[in-house]
Amino acid sequence: MATTAAPTFATHTEYAVGEGWRAWLGTTDHKKIGYLYFFTALFFLMFGGAEAEMIRWQLRAPNEHFLSAETYNQIFTMHGTTMIFLVVMPMSAAFFNLLIPLQIGARDVAFPRLNAFSYWVYLLGAIFISVPIFFGAAPNGGWFGYAPLTTMPYSPGLNIDFWALGLQILGISSLAAGFNFITTIINMRAPGMNLMRMPMFTWMAFVVQFLIVLAFPVITIAVVFLVFDRFFGTNFYEIAAGADPLLWQHLFWVFGHPEVYILVLPAFGLVSEVLPTFSRKPLFGYPVMVYSGILIGVLGFGVWAHHMFAVGMGPIADTVFGVTTMLIAIPTGVKIFNWIFTMWGGSIHFTTASMFAIGLVGMFTIGGISGIMHSSPPADLQQTDTYFIVAHFHYVLFGGSLMGLFAGIYYYFPKLTGHMLDERLGQWHFWLNLVGSNLAFFPMHFSGLLGMPRRIYTYDANQGWDGFNMMSTAGAIIVGVASAILAINILISRKRGAPAGNDPWGGGTLEWSIPSPPPVYNFVHIPRVTSRYPMWDLTSPQLTADVPHTRAGDKSVEVDVAGVDAGHAGPRPGGAPAGRSPAPVVAAARIPTAEELGIPIPYTTLKPFFTALGLTVMLSGLPFAHADMPGIEYTLIFAGACTLVGSLFWWVTSPLEPEVAHSEHTH
Amino acid sequence: MPFPSRPRRQVAAALAGAAVLAVPLLLAACDVKSYPNSTFLPHSEFGKAIDDLWNLLLQLGTLVFVFVEGLLVYTIIKYRRRPGAAPPRHVHGNTTLEILWTVIPAVILVFIAVPTVKTIFKTEARASADALQVEVYGHQWWWEFRYPQYGVTTANELYLPIGRKVNFALRTQDVLHSFWIPQLGGKRDLISNHTNYLWFTPDSTMSTSAWNGTCNEYCGASHANMRFRVFVVPPADFARWATHQASPAVFPVSTVAPPPPPAPAPAATPARRPAGRTASGAADAQPLVRPVANGALGAQAAADADAPTIVQGGSQAPDGDVFPRDSLRPNNIPTTPTPDGLTFTPGLVGDAGRGQKIYSISACIGCHTIKGNPSSVGITGPNLTHVGSRFTIAAGLYPNDTEHLRLWIKNAREMKDGVLMLTLGLNQIDPQTGIKVTAGGLTDQQIADIAAYLQALK
């Protein structure tokens, strides 16, 4: 994709991106798709948060009946499902979309239309799985939907149908995006950006995409079995026919444990971007951070049965999975120490972004320690399925994933929208969040070890759990206030925040070299990259002077740096070194359009949207089979299938972007 | 620098506060009165093995916590940005340090892994053959306990002898459940089409005591209401209990029984069983072997304020009350409120004899077994042979007293979400179907009679 000279095009008139709703519905621009992911995930964060508040309100005291058992079970199932599949994964996807092309110096992802398709499938799948809660028919089998509770004899309602089919739809979104980003990262890095110069967020995103494409097929199979059991009379999980329910557990956790790292590694990546910027120091031990990320990903596939120590696997399996689980603590610990030593000797600037990043380091450590506590199978027998586990994974997923994503939001919101988030509101958000989440989740360690099972909609008095539950509820309310502040901050700052300029924080990676929000083509010229922090080579050459590759230049990308003081190669075209001090980082008076620069931009197209719509409509016909409405069932399936096939055909037979006529284009 | 040093001190204060707070909480967690389901005070060798591991994990975990969080707080305070400070040197890494913080955690993990593996093989070994065998069957949402060595089948209340190893065979009749008594050791799941095993020995130093058990694997609507009680009693009491439980129901008293002495009638609503009313299965109901003298206990049963006084067979007075009620702690007695709007006609007096007749021709017998009542052979619901000797009903949800038992029979589905047992009261609305019970519904008087009968099944 390296384009050394601007090519010319046969048709110049066709790359209008459109206006209004069509520009959004038909967009293939990774930044706009990131924007859509961001705000959809934000909406669901509030949705899942409201569910959490209802759970905590129910549990504030013993024997409360704010919610009925059935409603509570739907709400806790949807809280988990929402937060995992509709909040943390898509919020990570928002950052993948926004950042991967910008960080590797590309104009878009490898398959822009597939990218749009991923988003629309996610949105429609999210609606599909969320709407039933308003009709009292939401999934109620827990987020890991253990068989045989989810089979027809024990869950004859539509609830599990919506869950199984919704998960299938959402899985397609993740898989499509996974292949897309892998292709993008492998093929579309700017010249000179070898793998060991790739920003750490992109690295972690890269690992996550492999986890997705390896783990999601497993849950797909597991859910296909379940759907076949429920609709077509197979017996994969039908215990009356002799099925072994452990099949589901193994399949689910072979997916489910890598899923944990799918949720947390993007946050690790974001923190690895935020901490160096605000410490004014490069990431400590970059290669080890890369290797530990990969190792976490690989080991993550070998520990799934630690969710099953109580199922009676026998001493050999318990030993193996206990020990592999302990092993995974080593690369995780390495990351924690490397982050601390990134700050060590630095000049730490406390902004909301860096405080959330530091918060992640502190909170995730607690989650990691409690994780070790139940990596020991005998100890786990006193901990599993109690509130101790609830405490553990909230420290990992709230203190880890969400704190990291919040850090990323404050750090990258200016790049996404061109406006800064309000720091004063940000401080309120951070402090309320830190206090509230610890008040909510730390007492759960105690209620769990003092005997409180998880997933109970009520509990008896005199069990010694009252005080801890009241604390947890108070903490959850504080977190709710914090989240409301975040939403207000984002909604206000989206249009009215202070203008960001190219580089509000003094970042070191390529995304800070271009305007905020970036023009549709991202980079006027594809940059040449000679270091891990090309912007710092420009903005603070005196600090990066002793970095070997900076001093020596990089012949392979025709960047030759004559001497230490002569200048540094950075995000600029061609082989000429920068020569003098960097140009001041200000937004250009007017950003040229892609048309003026002659850069091909994919057409705006509704085909991915209609393909996603067809897929969702087709699958949404199935539950009507259980509602005894075959007319609607067959109509929806047929109409959806026709839309899917038609749109797909239309899609694959139409060009992505205006045809390039000139031969000077190099690949 | 919009945010000067204050926030950093707050971080430090918050973290220090959390650490300081944790210690007294941990100490408090050792108090069995305040925290009756605590895992920190194990009463079996299984629980103690886990507790030893836990203490190791807690010590090492605390060490790591203090070190890492201390390092973090120190770093962000020491290296905060100060006005006019020189830009930091660009350090890219340090191989020695990075090897150190790879190796040290690995060594710590070895200290955890070795005792872990030892404990795994110790606790998952086969139970010795002379152990007390208990078969646990999970149901949505109650527990069935069978003692094959004693021929006992009971529900939701488990009796264990002090100092004898007990081996549980765990099975489920429907979805997955998980069997957990926090003070007696770790939990084990009940997996459909599998049999799992779990064994431990209640400490021989333990006195008579009652513990609460729970289901820990989400199993549907009333997962929260699937509780049980564990009564740990001296071996002699256990033997007495088991022999009694194995015997058929002793109501009604056989005609060969000596005439009953007049019993004290402390209850407000004493119900006397009319003489000479003998059900067809009465002969079977006469136990062949009776436990040794326990006449005093008959009086104790009668003194139970909640139960209608039933005159029973003299020295053969059946009695399940080997566990003294005053040994119960508050956490053993359910406090679940009854549903609003579910009431019972006040002042009704139940007649156990009449109750037996109604019971024996109504829907009850389709699901429940009462050994000694030949019409009652259902197996879907809990075995009621000695239901009057239990402290709780509905899987530990309500105390087993007249008020709760009557309401339960009247509208179980209002009393416990999702429960399989039908709404039986006349003109009651079944909350699961929304249908009003009309024909065949039980009147309050009939329910009072059935309750009296069930309470008589000591």
Tab-separated table of N, CA, C and O in Angstrom, chain A residues 63 73 140 154 239 242-245 249 280 282 285 288 310-311 314-315 318-319 326 337-338 345-350 362 376 378 381-382 384-385 423 427 431 449-450 454-455 457 460 462-464 543, chain B residues 3 7-8 11 34-37 39 50 53-54 69 79 81 88 90 92 98 101 109 116 121 124 174-176 180 182 185 187-189 192-194 196 212 216-218 221 223-225 331 334-335 417:
chain	number	residue	atom	x	y	z
A	63	ASN	N	-33.777	-10.458	52.293
A	63	ASN	CA	-35.203	-10.696	52.056
A	63	ASN	C	-35.908	-9.531	51.354
A	63	ASN	O	-37.071	-9.265	51.604
A	73	ASN	N	-33.189	-12.738	37.768
A	73	ASN	CA	-32.369	-13.661	36.991
A	73	ASN	C	-32.158	-13.145	35.568
A	73	ASN	O	-31.070	-13.297	35.002
A	140	ASN	N	-32.205	-15.689	30.712
A	140	ASN	CA	-32.199	-15.849	32.168
A	140	ASN	C	-31.356	-17.036	32.602
A	140	ASN	O	-31.588	-17.603	33.652
A	154	TYR	N	-35.935	-27.396	30.547
A	154	TYR	CA	-35.768	-26.535	31.716
A	154	TYR	C	-35.935	-25.063	31.388
A	154	TYR	O	-36.078	-24.244	32.289
A	239	ILE	N	-30.132	-34.011	28.653
A	239	ILE	CA	-29.672	-35.004	29.620
A	239	ILE	C	-30.559	-36.245	29.626
A	239	ILE	O	-30.096	-37.333	29.909
A	242	GLY	N	-29.162	-38.772	27.687
A	242	GLY	CA	-27.835	-39.232	28.089
A	242	GLY	C	-26.703	-38.265	27.810
A	242	GLY	O	-25.543	-38.633	27.905
A	243	ALA	N	-27.032	-37.015	27.482
A	243	ALA	CA	-25.970	-36.067	27.158
A	243	ALA	C	-25.134	-35.748	28.393
A	243	ALA	O	-25.597	-35.879	29.519
A	244	ASP	N	-23.900	-35.336	28.127
A	244	ASP	CA	-23.005	-34.947	29.203
A	244	ASP	C	-22.932	-33.426	29.241
A	244	ASP	O	-22.390	-32.804	28.336
A	245	PRO	N	-23.480	-32.820	30.280
A	245	PRO	CA	-23.503	-31.358	30.304
A	245	PRO	C	-22.121	-30.726	30.383
A	245	PRO	O	-21.975	-29.532	30.133
A	249	GLN	N	-19.728	-27.012	29.175
A	249	GLN	CA	-18.794	-26.256	30.022
A	249	GLN	C	-17.414	-26.170	29.390
A	249	GLN	O	-16.786	-25.120	29.401
A	280	ARG	N	6.315	10.985	30.095
A	280	ARG	CA	7.361	11.516	29.209
A	280	ARG	C	8.515	10.527	29.043
A	280	ARG	O	9.668	10.906	28.967
A	282	PRO	N	9.524	6.507	27.251
A	282	PRO	CA	9.032	5.378	26.459
A	282	PRO	C	8.617	4.226	27.364
A	282	PRO	O	9.019	4.155	28.530
A	285	GLY	N	10.733	-1.688	28.799
A	285	GLY	CA	10.785	-3.092	28.390
A	285	GLY	C	9.793	-3.444	27.302
A	285	GLY	O	9.058	-4.427	27.413
A	288	VAL	N	9.568	-7.078	26.121
A	288	VAL	CA	8.982	-7.972	27.123
A	288	VAL	C	7.480	-7.745	27.211
A	288	VAL	O	6.704	-8.683	27.423
A	310	ALA	N	-14.856	-27.388	40.515
A	310	ALA	CA	-15.847	-28.042	41.368
A	310	ALA	C	-16.640	-29.114	40.632
A	310	ALA	O	-17.485	-29.758	41.229
A	311	VAL	N	-16.379	-29.312	39.328
A	311	VAL	CA	-17.212	-30.281	38.608
A	311	VAL	C	-16.721	-31.712	38.761
A	311	VAL	O	-17.348	-32.636	38.256
A	314	GLY	N	-11.224	-34.652	38.600
A	314	GLY	CA	-10.184	-35.565	39.058
A	314	GLY	C	-8.894	-34.822	39.323
A	314	GLY	O	-8.691	-33.708	38.846
A	315	PRO	N	-8.008	-35.458	40.112
A	315	PRO	CA	-6.812	-34.761	40.587
A	315	PRO	C	-5.831	-34.366	39.484
A	315	PRO	O	-5.177	-33.331	39.587
A	318	ASP	N	-7.201	-31.281	37.649
A	318	ASP	CA	-7.162	-30.145	38.569
A	318	ASP	C	-5.737	-29.621	38.718
A	318	ASP	O	-5.500	-28.412	38.722
A	319	THR	N	-4.772	-30.537	38.829
A	319	THR	CA	-3.381	-30.126	38.967
A	319	THR	C	-2.912	-29.363	37.738
A	319	THR	O	-2.344	-28.278	37.832
A	326	MET	N	-1.603	-20.659	37.355
A	326	MET	CA	-0.588	-19.912	38.105
A	326	MET	C	0.448	-19.318	37.153
A	326	MET	O	0.899	-18.185	37.334
A	337	PHE	N	4.802	-4.658	36.543
A	337	PHE	CA	6.082	-4.050	36.915
A	337	PHE	C	6.599	-3.139	35.810
A	337	PHE	O	7.170	-2.081	36.069
A	338	ASN	N	6.406	-3.543	34.551
A	338	ASN	CA	6.898	-2.699	33.467
A	338	ASN	C	6.136	-1.373	33.413
A	338	ASN	O	6.717	-0.337	33.086
A	345	GLY	N	11.152	7.239	37.419
A	345	GLY	CA	12.131	8.122	36.785
A	345	GLY	C	11.505	9.046	35.762
A	345	GLY	O	12.201	9.819	35.099
A	346	GLY	N	10.182	8.976	35.620
A	346	GLY	CA	9.527	9.827	34.653
A	346	GLY	C	9.097	11.138	35.258
A	346	GLY	O	9.529	11.530	36.348
A	347	SER	N	8.260	11.819	34.531
A	347	SER	CA	7.737	13.097	34.982
A	347	SER	C	6.229	12.991	34.809
A	347	SER	O	5.674	13.322	33.782
A	348	ILE	N	5.586	12.455	35.856
A	348	ILE	CA	4.212	12.011	35.681
A	348	ILE	C	3.253	13.186	35.757
A	348	ILE	O	3.204	13.919	36.751
A	349	HIS	N	2.509	13.352	34.708
A	349	HIS	CA	1.509	14.409	34.636
A	349	HIS	C	0.162	13.779	34.973
A	349	HIS	O	-0.254	12.822	34.325
A	350	PHE	N	-0.508	14.314	36.000
A	350	PHE	CA	-1.774	13.704	36.406
A	350	PHE	C	-2.927	14.343	35.659
A	350	PHE	O	-3.328	15.467	35.953
A	362	GLY	N	-3.279	-0.358	39.824
A	362	GLY	CA	-3.577	-0.672	41.217
A	362	GLY	C	-4.699	-1.674	41.383
A	362	GLY	O	-4.601	-2.616	42.165
A	376	SER	N	-5.580	-22.155	42.879
A	376	SER	CA	-5.295	-23.355	43.675
A	376	SER	C	-6.604	-24.125	43.838
A	376	SER	O	-7.490	-23.679	44.559
A	378	PRO	N	-7.985	-26.681	45.471
A	378	PRO	CA	-8.690	-26.896	46.744
A	378	PRO	C	-9.215	-25.593	47.329
A	378	PRO	O	-10.346	-25.533	47.817
A	381	LEU	N	-12.380	-24.409	45.826
A	381	LEU	CA	-13.633	-25.076	46.206
A	381	LEU	C	-14.388	-24.286	47.281
A	381	LEU	O	-15.592	-24.429	47.432
A	382	GLN	N	-13.665	-23.459	48.050
A	382	GLN	CA	-14.354	-22.585	49.004
A	382	GLN	C	-14.711	-21.250	48.371
A	382	GLN	O	-15.386	-20.438	49.001
A	384	THR	N	-15.296	-20.714	44.590
A	384	THR	CA	-16.012	-20.661	43.323
A	384	THR	C	-17.511	-20.529	43.546
A	384	THR	O	-18.054	-21.043	44.521
A	385	ASP	N	-18.137	-19.798	42.650
A	385	ASP	CA	-19.578	-19.536	42.717
A	385	ASP	C	-20.015	-18.851	44.011
A	385	ASP	O	-21.148	-18.986	44.437
A	423	GLU	N	-11.832	18.329	32.041
A	423	GLU	CA	-10.978	17.674	33.045
A	423	GLU	C	-11.600	17.731	34.440
A	423	GLU	O	-11.400	16.832	35.252
A	427	GLN	N	-12.175	14.551	36.661
A	427	GLN	CA	-11.661	14.265	38.008
A	427	GLN	C	-12.758	13.710	38.909
A	427	GLN	O	-12.530	12.769	39.663
A	431	TRP	N	-12.493	10.012	40.670
A	431	TRP	CA	-12.473	9.781	42.117
A	431	TRP	C	-13.704	9.042	42.591
A	431	TRP	O	-13.621	8.142	43.424
A	449	LEU	N	-16.352	-15.175	51.035
A	449	LEU	CA	-15.677	-16.123	51.923
A	449	LEU	C	-16.500	-16.388	53.179
A	449	LEU	O	-16.278	-17.367	53.877
A	450	LEU	N	-17.460	-15.523	53.450
A	450	LEU	CA	-18.345	-15.766	54.586
A	450	LEU	C	-19.593	-16.522	54.142
A	450	LEU	O	-20.586	-16.562	54.869
A	454	ARG	N	-23.071	-16.721	44.734
A	454	ARG	CA	-23.386	-15.715	43.719
A	454	ARG	C	-24.711	-16.073	43.057
A	454	ARG	O	-25.225	-17.167	43.226
A	455	ARG	N	-25.259	-15.136	42.352
A	455	ARG	CA	-26.453	-15.307	41.542
A	455	ARG	C	-27.682	-15.627	42.359
A	455	ARG	O	-28.593	-16.298	41.884
A	457	TYR	N	-30.995	-14.134	44.193
A	457	TYR	CA	-31.778	-12.901	44.094
A	457	TYR	C	-32.148	-12.369	45.462
A	457	TYR	O	-32.569	-11.224	45.596
A	460	ASP	N	-31.124	-14.704	53.245
A	460	ASP	CA	-31.787	-14.666	54.537
A	460	ASP	C	-31.038	-13.722	55.484
A	460	ASP	O	-29.846	-13.458	55.300
A	462	ASN	N	-29.429	-12.682	59.219
A	462	ASN	CA	-28.609	-13.355	60.238
A	462	ASN	C	-27.511	-14.233	59.646
A	462	ASN	O	-26.990	-15.098	60.322
A	463	GLN	N	-27.187	-14.043	58.365
A	463	GLN	CA	-26.134	-14.866	57.781
A	463	GLN	C	-24.773	-14.167	57.829
A	463	GLN	O	-23.788	-14.703	57.335
A	464	GLY	N	-24.728	-12.980	58.367
A	464	GLY	CA	-23.459	-12.252	58.460
A	464	GLY	C	-23.079	-11.540	57.174
A	464	GLY	O	-21.922	-11.162	56.995
A	543	LEU	N	15.928	14.050	23.517
A	543	LEU	CA	15.709	12.909	24.408
A	543	LEU	C	15.877	11.579	23.690
A	543	LEU	O	16.279	10.587	24.284
B	3	PHE	N	-3.584	19.857	38.086
B	3	PHE	CA	-3.865	19.057	39.284
B	3	PHE	C	-2.613	18.890	40.096
B	3	PHE	O	-1.828	17.976	39.879
B	7	PRO	N	-4.272	15.147	44.595
B	7	PRO	CA	-4.829	13.843	44.204
B	7	PRO	C	-3.911	12.687	44.537
B	7	PRO	O	-4.364	11.622	44.898
B	8	ARG	N	-2.615	12.899	44.449
B	8	ARG	CA	-1.691	11.786	44.684
B	8	ARG	C	-1.740	11.361	46.136
B	8	ARG	O	-1.709	10.199	46.467
B	11	VAL	N	-4.663	9.269	46.575
B	11	VAL	CA	-4.447	7.884	46.140
B	11	VAL	C	-3.802	7.103	47.271
B	11	VAL	O	-4.259	6.029	47.665
B	34	SER	N	-20.992	-13.735	64.524
B	34	SER	CA	-21.335	-12.689	63.569
B	34	SER	C	-21.372	-13.226	62.150
B	34	SER	O	-22.126	-12.748	61.323
B	35	TYR	N	-20.505	-14.185	61.868
B	35	TYR	CA	-20.382	-14.692	60.498
B	35	TYR	C	-20.561	-16.206	60.505
B	35	TYR	O	-19.605	-16.958	60.377
B	36	PRO	N	-21.824	-16.652	60.635
B	36	PRO	CA	-22.057	-18.080	60.891
B	36	PRO	C	-21.754	-18.980	59.697
B	36	PRO	O	-21.684	-20.192	59.874
B	37	ASN	N	-21.563	-18.422	58.499
B	37	ASN	CA	-21.235	-19.280	57.360
B	37	ASN	C	-19.792	-19.097	56.925
B	37	ASN	O	-19.436	-19.366	55.783
B	39	THR	N	-15.960	-19.338	56.027
B	39	THR	CA	-15.069	-20.423	55.617
B	39	THR	C	-13.771	-20.400	56.424
B	39	THR	O	-12.918	-21.249	56.229
B	50	ILE	N	-7.997	-26.981	53.241
B	50	ILE	CA	-8.217	-25.810	52.393
B	50	ILE	C	-7.814	-24.541	53.131
B	50	ILE	O	-7.192	-23.645	52.563
B	53	LEU	N	-4.154	-23.905	53.027
B	53	LEU	CA	-3.768	-23.342	51.733
B	53	LEU	C	-4.173	-21.883	51.664
B	53	LEU	O	-3.424	-21.029	51.184
B	54	TRP	N	-5.392	-21.620	52.127
B	54	TRP	CA	-5.897	-20.245	52.070
B	54	TRP	C	-4.994	-19.308	52.856
B	54	TRP	O	-4.667	-18.214	52.399
B	69	GLU	N	1.510	-2.343	45.485
B	69	GLU	CA	0.783	-1.083	45.646
B	69	GLU	C	1.698	-0.031	46.288
B	69	GLU	O	1.630	1.148	45.943
B	79	TYR	N	7.836	10.564	41.416
B	79	TYR	CA	8.122	11.008	40.054
B	79	TYR	C	7.001	11.841	39.468
B	79	TYR	O	6.795	11.870	38.272
B	81	ARG	N	5.193	15.186	38.179
B	81	ARG	CA	5.810	16.283	37.433
B	81	ARG	C	5.921	17.512	38.319
B	81	ARG	O	4.963	17.959	38.918
B	88	PRO	N	12.625	13.838	31.636
B	88	PRO	CA	13.246	12.588	32.088
B	88	PRO	C	14.080	11.941	30.999
B	88	PRO	O	13.879	12.168	29.815
B	90	HIS	N	15.255	8.993	28.659
B	90	HIS	CA	14.498	7.916	28.004
B	90	HIS	C	15.136	6.567	28.267
B	90	HIS	O	16.094	6.197	27.631
B	92	HIS	N	14.762	2.594	28.143
B	92	HIS	CA	13.925	1.662	27.380
B	92	HIS	C	13.732	0.328	28.061
B	92	HIS	O	12.919	-0.461	27.635
B	98	GLU	N	14.045	-6.984	34.629
B	98	GLU	CA	12.942	-7.719	34.013
B	98	GLU	C	13.062	-9.217	34.272
B	98	GLU	O	12.055	-9.903	34.449
B	101	TRP	N	11.835	-9.706	37.971
B	101	TRP	CA	10.397	-9.765	38.239
B	101	TRP	C	9.682	-10.789	37.387
B	101	TRP	O	8.483	-10.906	37.399
B	109	LEU	N	5.246	-18.707	43.105
B	109	LEU	CA	4.226	-19.642	42.624
B	109	LEU	C	4.589	-21.086	42.950
B	109	LEU	O	3.707	-21.903	43.204
B	116	THR	N	-0.398	-26.973	46.975
B	116	THR	CA	-1.669	-27.117	46.263
B	116	THR	C	-1.819	-28.525	45.713
B	116	THR	O	-2.842	-29.198	45.921
B	121	PHE	N	-4.282	-34.046	45.804
B	121	PHE	CA	-4.273	-35.517	45.798
B	121	PHE	C	-4.768	-36.078	47.139
B	121	PHE	O	-5.315	-37.168	47.177
B	124	GLU	N	-8.766	-35.387	47.110
B	124	GLU	CA	-9.536	-36.055	46.060
B	124	GLU	C	-9.271	-37.561	46.033
B	124	GLU	O	-9.651	-38.243	45.083
B	174	ASP	N	-32.109	-33.079	37.803
B	174	ASP	CA	-32.472	-32.165	36.714
B	174	ASP	C	-31.245	-31.375	36.271
B	174	ASP	O	-30.349	-31.940	35.691
B	175	VAL	N	-31.225	-30.090	36.585
B	175	VAL	CA	-30.114	-29.261	36.117
B	175	VAL	C	-28.954	-29.355	37.107
B	175	VAL	O	-29.018	-30.095	38.075
B	176	LEU	N	-27.906	-28.569	36.852
B	176	LEU	CA	-26.730	-28.614	37.715
B	176	LEU	C	-26.995	-27.876	39.029
B	176	LEU	O	-27.697	-26.872	39.064
B	180	TRP	N	-22.730	-27.228	49.068
B	180	TRP	CA	-21.709	-26.508	49.844
B	180	TRP	C	-22.146	-26.292	51.275
B	180	TRP	O	-23.222	-25.761	51.544
B	182	PRO	N	-20.139	-24.365	54.016
B	182	PRO	CA	-18.869	-23.637	54.111
B	182	PRO	C	-17.968	-24.105	55.247
B	182	PRO	O	-16.757	-24.211	55.062
B	185	GLY	N	-16.107	-27.689	54.584
B	185	GLY	CA	-15.224	-27.940	53.451
B	185	GLY	C	-15.749	-27.351	52.178
B	185	GLY	O	-16.775	-26.661	52.151
B	187	LYS	N	-16.933	-26.978	48.069
B	187	LYS	CA	-18.159	-27.402	47.402
B	187	LYS	C	-17.849	-28.350	46.244
B	187	LYS	O	-16.700	-28.491	45.798
B	188	ARG	N	-18.890	-29.034	45.816
B	188	ARG	CA	-18.752	-29.915	44.655
B	188	ARG	C	-20.048	-29.833	43.869
B	188	ARG	O	-21.126	-29.810	44.459
B	189	ASP	N	-19.913	-29.793	42.544
B	189	ASP	CA	-21.102	-29.653	41.690
B	189	ASP	C	-21.824	-30.976	41.523
B	189	ASP	O	-21.204	-32.051	41.557
B	192	SER	N	-25.537	-33.528	35.890
B	192	SER	CA	-26.458	-34.501	35.308
B	192	SER	C	-25.685	-35.626	34.633
B	192	SER	O	-24.679	-35.385	33.953
B	193	ASN	N	-26.166	-36.832	34.809
B	193	ASN	CA	-25.553	-38.025	34.216
B	193	ASN	C	-24.136	-38.297	34.718
B	193	ASN	O	-23.362	-38.990	34.074
B	194	HIS	N	-23.788	-37.695	35.831
B	194	HIS	CA	-22.506	-37.973	36.486
B	194	HIS	C	-22.789	-38.271	37.965
B	194	HIS	O	-23.807	-37.837	38.497
B	196	ASN	N	-20.659	-37.395	41.391
B	196	ASN	CA	-19.468	-36.803	41.981
B	196	ASN	C	-19.356	-37.232	43.433
B	196	ASN	O	-20.356	-37.605	44.050
B	212	ASN	N	-25.584	-24.062	57.997
B	212	ASN	CA	-26.400	-23.846	56.802
B	212	ASN	C	-25.622	-24.272	55.568
B	212	ASN	O	-24.430	-24.005	55.451
B	216	ASN	N	-24.828	-23.631	45.073
B	216	ASN	CA	-23.965	-22.587	44.540
B	216	ASN	C	-23.867	-22.567	43.027
B	216	ASN	O	-23.154	-21.747	42.477
B	217	GLU	N	-24.547	-23.473	42.369
B	217	GLU	CA	-24.531	-23.405	40.905
B	217	GLU	C	-25.905	-22.932	40.474
B	217	GLU	O	-26.914	-23.544	40.835
B	218	TYR	N	-25.915	-21.832	39.727
B	218	TYR	CA	-27.190	-21.241	39.318
B	218	TYR	C	-28.060	-22.301	38.651
B	218	TYR	O	-27.643	-22.960	37.695
B	221	ALA	N	-34.991	-20.340	38.568
B	221	ALA	CA	-35.713	-19.272	39.280
B	221	ALA	C	-35.382	-19.204	40.766
B	221	ALA	O	-35.021	-18.153	41.282
B	223	HIS	N	-32.970	-20.555	42.594
B	223	HIS	CA	-31.609	-20.926	42.997
B	223	HIS	C	-31.285	-20.379	44.384
B	223	HIS	O	-30.680	-21.067	45.213
B	224	ALA	N	-31.726	-19.145	44.647
B	224	ALA	CA	-31.431	-18.525	45.943
B	224	ALA	C	-32.149	-19.242	47.081
B	224	ALA	O	-31.741	-19.142	48.232
B	225	ASN	N	-33.224	-19.967	46.741
B	225	ASN	CA	-34.045	-20.591	47.784
B	225	ASN	C	-33.785	-22.080	47.909
B	225	ASN	O	-34.626	-22.835	48.368
B	331	ASN	N	-28.970	-17.918	62.673
B	331	ASN	CA	-28.847	-18.095	61.226
B	331	ASN	C	-29.494	-19.386	60.749
B	331	ASN	O	-29.720	-19.568	59.559
B	334	PRO	N	-35.034	-19.627	59.532
B	334	PRO	CA	-35.320	-18.748	58.393
B	334	PRO	C	-36.174	-17.561	58.806
B	334	PRO	O	-37.035	-17.671	59.691
B	335	THR	N	-35.921	-16.434	58.160
B	335	THR	CA	-36.703	-15.225	58.459
B	335	THR	C	-37.438	-14.727	57.219
B	335	THR	O	-37.849	-13.585	57.162
B	417	ASP	N	-40.618	-18.748	44.445
B	417	ASP	CA	-40.683	-18.510	43.014
B	417	ASP	C	-40.373	-19.758	42.205
B	417	ASP	O	-39.389	-20.446	42.469
